Short mmCIF file of C-alpha atoms in Angstrom, two decimals:
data_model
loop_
_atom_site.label_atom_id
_atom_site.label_comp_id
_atom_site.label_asym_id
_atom_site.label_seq_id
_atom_site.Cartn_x
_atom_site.Cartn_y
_atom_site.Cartn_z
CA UNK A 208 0.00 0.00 0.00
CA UNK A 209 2.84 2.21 0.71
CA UNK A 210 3.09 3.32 -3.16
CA UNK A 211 4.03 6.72 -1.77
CA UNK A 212 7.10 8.24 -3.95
CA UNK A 213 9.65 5.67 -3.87
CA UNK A 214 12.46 7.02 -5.52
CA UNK A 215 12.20 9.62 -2.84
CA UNK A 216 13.15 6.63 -0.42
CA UNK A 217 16.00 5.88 -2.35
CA UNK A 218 17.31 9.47 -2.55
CA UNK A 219 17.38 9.36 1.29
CA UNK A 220 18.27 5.98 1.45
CA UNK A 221 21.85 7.00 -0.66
CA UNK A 222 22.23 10.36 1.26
CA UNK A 223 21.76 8.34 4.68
CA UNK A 224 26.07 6.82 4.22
CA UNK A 225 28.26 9.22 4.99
CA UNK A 226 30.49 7.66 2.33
CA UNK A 227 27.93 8.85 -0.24
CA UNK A 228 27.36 11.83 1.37
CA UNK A 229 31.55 12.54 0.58
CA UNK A 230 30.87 11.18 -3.07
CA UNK A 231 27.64 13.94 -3.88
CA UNK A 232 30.16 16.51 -2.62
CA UNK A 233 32.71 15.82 -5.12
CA UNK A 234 30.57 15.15 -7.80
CA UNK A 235 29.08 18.28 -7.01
CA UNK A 236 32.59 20.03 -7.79
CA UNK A 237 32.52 18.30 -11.17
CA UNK A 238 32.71 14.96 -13.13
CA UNK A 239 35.06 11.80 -11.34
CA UNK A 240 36.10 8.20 -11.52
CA UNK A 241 34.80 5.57 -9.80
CA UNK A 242 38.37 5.27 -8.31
CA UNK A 243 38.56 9.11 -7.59
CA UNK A 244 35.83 8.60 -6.09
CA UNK A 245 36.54 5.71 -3.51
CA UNK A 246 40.28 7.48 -2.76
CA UNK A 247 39.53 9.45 0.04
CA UNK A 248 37.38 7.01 1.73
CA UNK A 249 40.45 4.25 1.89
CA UNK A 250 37.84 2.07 0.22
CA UNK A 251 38.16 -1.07 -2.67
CA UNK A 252 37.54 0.31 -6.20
CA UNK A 253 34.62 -2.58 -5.73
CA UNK A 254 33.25 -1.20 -2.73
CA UNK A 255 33.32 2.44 -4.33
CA UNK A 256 31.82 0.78 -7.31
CA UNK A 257 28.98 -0.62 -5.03
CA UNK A 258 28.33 2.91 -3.55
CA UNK A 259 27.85 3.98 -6.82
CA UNK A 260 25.49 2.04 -8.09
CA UNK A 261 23.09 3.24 -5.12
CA UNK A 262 23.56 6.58 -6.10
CA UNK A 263 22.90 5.82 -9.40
CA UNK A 264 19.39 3.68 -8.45
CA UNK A 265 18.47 7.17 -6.86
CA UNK A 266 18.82 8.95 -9.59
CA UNK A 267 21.56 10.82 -7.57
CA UNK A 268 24.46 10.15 -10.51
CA UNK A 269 24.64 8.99 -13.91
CA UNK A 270 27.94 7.16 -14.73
CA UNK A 271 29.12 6.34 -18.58
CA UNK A 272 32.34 3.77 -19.30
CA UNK A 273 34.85 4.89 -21.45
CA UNK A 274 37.43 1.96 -22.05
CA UNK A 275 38.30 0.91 -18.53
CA UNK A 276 37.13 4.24 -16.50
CA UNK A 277 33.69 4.77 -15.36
CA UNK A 278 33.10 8.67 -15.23
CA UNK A 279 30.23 9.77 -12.88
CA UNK A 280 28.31 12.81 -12.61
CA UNK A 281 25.67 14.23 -10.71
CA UNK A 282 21.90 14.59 -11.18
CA UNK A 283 20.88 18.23 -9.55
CA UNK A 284 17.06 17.21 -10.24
CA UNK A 285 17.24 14.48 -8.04
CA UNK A 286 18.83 16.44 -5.54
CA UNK A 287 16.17 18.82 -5.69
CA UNK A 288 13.19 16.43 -6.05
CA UNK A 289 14.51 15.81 -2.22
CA UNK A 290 15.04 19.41 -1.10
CA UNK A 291 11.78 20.33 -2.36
CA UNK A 292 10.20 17.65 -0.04
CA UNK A 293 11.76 18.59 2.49
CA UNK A 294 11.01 22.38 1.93
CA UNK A 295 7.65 21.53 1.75
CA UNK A 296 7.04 19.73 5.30
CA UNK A 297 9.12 22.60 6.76
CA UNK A 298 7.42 25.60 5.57
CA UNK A 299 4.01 23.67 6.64
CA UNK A 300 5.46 23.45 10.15
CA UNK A 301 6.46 26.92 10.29
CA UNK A 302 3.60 28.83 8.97
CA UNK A 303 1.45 26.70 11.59
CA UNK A 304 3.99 28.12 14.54
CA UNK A 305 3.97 31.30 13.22
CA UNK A 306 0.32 31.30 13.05
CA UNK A 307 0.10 29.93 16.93
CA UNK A 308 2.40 32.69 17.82
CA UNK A 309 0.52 35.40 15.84
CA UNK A 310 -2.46 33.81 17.95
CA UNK A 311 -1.00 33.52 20.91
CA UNK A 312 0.28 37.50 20.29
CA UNK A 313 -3.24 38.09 19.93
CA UNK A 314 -4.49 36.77 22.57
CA UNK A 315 -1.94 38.13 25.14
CA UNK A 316 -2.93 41.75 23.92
CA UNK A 317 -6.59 41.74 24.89
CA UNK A 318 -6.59 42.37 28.46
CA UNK A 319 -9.99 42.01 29.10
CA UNK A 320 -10.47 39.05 27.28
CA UNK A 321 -10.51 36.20 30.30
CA UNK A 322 -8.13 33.33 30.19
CA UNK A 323 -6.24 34.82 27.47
CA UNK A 324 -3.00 35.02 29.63
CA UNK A 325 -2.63 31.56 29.56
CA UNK A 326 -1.41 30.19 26.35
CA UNK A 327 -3.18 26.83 25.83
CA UNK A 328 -5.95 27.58 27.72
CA UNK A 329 -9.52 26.57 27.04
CA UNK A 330 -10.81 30.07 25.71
CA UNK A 331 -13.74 29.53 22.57
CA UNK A 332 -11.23 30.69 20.21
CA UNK A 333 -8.16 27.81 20.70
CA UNK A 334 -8.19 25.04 18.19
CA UNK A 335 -9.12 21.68 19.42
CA UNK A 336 -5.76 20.13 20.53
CA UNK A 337 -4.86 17.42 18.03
CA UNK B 81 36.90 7.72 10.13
CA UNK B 82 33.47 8.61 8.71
CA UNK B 83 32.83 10.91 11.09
CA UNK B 84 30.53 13.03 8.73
CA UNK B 85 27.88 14.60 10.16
CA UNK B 86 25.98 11.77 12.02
CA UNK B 87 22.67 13.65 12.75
CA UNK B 88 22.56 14.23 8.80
CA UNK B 89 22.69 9.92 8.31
CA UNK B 90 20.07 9.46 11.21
CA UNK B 91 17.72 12.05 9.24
CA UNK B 92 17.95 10.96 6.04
CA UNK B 93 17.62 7.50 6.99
CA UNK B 94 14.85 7.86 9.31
CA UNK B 95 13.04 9.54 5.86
CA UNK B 96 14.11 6.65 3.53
CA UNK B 97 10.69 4.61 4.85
CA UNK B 98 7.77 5.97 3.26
CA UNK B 99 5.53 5.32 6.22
CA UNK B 100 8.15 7.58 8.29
CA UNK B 101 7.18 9.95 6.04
CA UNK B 102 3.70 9.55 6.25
CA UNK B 103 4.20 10.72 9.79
CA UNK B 104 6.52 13.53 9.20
CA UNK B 105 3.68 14.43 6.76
CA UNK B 106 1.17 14.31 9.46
CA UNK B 107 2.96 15.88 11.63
CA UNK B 108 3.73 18.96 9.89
CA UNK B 109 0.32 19.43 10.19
CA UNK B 110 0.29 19.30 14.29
CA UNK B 111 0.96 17.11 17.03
CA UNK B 112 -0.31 13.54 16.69
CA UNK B 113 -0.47 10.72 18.85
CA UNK B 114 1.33 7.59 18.31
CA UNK B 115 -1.50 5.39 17.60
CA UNK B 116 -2.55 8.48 15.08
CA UNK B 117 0.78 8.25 13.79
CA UNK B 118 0.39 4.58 13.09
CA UNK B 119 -3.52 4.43 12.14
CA UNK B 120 -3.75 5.13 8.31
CA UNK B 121 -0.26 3.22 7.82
CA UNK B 122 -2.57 0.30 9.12
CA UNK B 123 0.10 -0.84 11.89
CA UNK B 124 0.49 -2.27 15.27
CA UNK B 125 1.01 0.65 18.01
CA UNK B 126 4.52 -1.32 18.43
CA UNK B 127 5.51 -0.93 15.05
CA UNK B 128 4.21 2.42 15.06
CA UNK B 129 6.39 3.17 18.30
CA UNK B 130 9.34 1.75 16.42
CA UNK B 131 9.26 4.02 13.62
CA UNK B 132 8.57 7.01 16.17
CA UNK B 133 11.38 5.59 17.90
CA UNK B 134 13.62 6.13 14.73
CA UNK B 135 12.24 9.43 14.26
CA UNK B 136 12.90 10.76 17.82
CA UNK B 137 16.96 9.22 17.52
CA UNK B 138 17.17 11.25 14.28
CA UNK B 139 15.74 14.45 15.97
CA UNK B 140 13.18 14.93 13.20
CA UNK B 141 10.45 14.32 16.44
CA UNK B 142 9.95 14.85 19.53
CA UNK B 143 7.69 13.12 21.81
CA UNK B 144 5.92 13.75 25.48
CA UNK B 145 4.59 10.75 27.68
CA UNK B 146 0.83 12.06 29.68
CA UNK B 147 -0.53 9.25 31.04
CA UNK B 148 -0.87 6.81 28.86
CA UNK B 149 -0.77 8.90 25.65
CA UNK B 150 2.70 9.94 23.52
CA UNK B 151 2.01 13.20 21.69
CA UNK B 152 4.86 13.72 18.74
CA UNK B 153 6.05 16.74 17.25
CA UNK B 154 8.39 17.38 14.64
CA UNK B 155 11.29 19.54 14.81
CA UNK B 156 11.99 22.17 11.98
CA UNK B 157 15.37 22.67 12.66
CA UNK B 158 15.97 19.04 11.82
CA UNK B 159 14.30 19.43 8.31
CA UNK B 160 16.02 22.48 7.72
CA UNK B 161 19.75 20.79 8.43
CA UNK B 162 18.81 18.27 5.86
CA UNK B 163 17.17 20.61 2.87
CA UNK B 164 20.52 23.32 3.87
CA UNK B 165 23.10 20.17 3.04
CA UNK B 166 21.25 19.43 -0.17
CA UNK B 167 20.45 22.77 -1.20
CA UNK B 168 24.45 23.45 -0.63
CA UNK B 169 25.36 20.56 -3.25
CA UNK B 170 23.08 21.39 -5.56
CA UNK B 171 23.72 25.12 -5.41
CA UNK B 172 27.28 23.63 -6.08
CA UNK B 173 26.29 21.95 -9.12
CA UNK B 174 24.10 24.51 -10.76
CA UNK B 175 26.92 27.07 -10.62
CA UNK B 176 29.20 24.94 -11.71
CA UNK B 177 26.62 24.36 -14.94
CA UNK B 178 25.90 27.79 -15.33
CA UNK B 179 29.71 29.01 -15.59
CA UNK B 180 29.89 25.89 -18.20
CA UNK B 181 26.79 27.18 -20.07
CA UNK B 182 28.43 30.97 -20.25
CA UNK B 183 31.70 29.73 -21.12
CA UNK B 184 30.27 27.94 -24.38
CA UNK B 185 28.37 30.78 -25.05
CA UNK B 186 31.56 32.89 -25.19
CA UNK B 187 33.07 29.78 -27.19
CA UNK B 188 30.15 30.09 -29.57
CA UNK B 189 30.07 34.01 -30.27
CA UNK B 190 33.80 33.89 -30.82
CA UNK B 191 34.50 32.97 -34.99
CA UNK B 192 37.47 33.33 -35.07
CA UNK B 193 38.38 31.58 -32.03
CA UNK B 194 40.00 27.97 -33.40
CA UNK B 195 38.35 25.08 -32.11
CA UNK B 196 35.71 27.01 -30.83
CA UNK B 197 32.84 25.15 -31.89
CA UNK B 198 33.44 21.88 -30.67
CA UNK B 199 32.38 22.01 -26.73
CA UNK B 200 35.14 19.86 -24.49
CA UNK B 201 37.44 20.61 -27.45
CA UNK B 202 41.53 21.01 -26.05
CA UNK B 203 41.40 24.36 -26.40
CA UNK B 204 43.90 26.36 -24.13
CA UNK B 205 40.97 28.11 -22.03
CA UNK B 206 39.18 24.67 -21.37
CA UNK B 207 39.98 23.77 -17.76
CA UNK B 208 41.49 19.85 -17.28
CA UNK B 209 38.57 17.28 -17.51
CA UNK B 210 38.50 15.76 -13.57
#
């Protein structure tokens, strides 16, 4: 049932090793080698190779093979397919606060409205908690 | 030696699952219980608590025991460390693009520059292919 953007999953899924976090950084400073790649993370040009091919599930990085080296590069859309996901959950969260605090604002400044000194209080107006 | 931003790995693996995003989801849109959490995923309270659990270790949520209820709330900040590293490497890329896209521009509107219409040509100007 959970049919619910799956190459979302794999995004995170590739961004959640650190490893792969280090290989999206340099590929985001420009084209590399499978072996570039693994170098700075003392790893096997197979396990490199193996890290690779989860980015490139994800949609993360596109590699082609010219004679014996593997070039890889990165995939902003798929970067941003994530971002904007994320983006969109945050700003949700933050216009409700902001529109508790403009509430709560509110509230505060009507002195003769009873109750309203205490924030999450019973008055008519406060939403039903959730 | 991996030592990479931890937090980052337990966020972006906590929103690999798609139910775990189902409740980040929900609970962008207010506080929720567990068993809300859990409900339309059609799961156990258990496995609900275990993907809450996952959530919490990440940061992404927050939760508060009253009696026998656990209310969860998300955490912006934790969304917002996650879109800020992506948005970084993609900002990365799309810079790196554009100055490509001027530079065969220039390459293009220049006639008499040899070798100037073949893009990745060995042209002195053209930077060393990583």
């Amino acid at each position: 049932m959970l049919n619910y953007a799956p190459d979302l999953g794999r995004v995170f899924q590739a961004l959640a090793d650190p490893g792969r976090r280090l290989m999206v950084e340099r590929l985001s400073r420009g084209p590399a080698s499978v072996s570039e790649l693994g170098r700075p993370l003392d790893m096997s040009l197979a396990a490199a190779l193996q890290h690779v091919q989860v980015l490139e599930a994800s949609g993360l990085v596109r590699s082609q093979k010219a004679g014996r080296t593997r070039t890889c590069t990165i995939n902003p859309a798929a970067l941003r397919s994530a971002e904007d996901w994320i983006a969109g959950r945050r700003t949700m969260v933050e216009h409700r606060l902001d529109r508790l605090g403009e509430y709560l604002a509110q509230a505060a400044g009507q002195p003769d409205s009873a109750g309203a000194t205490e924030p999450g209080g019973t008055t008519s107006e406060h939403e039903e908690p959730q």
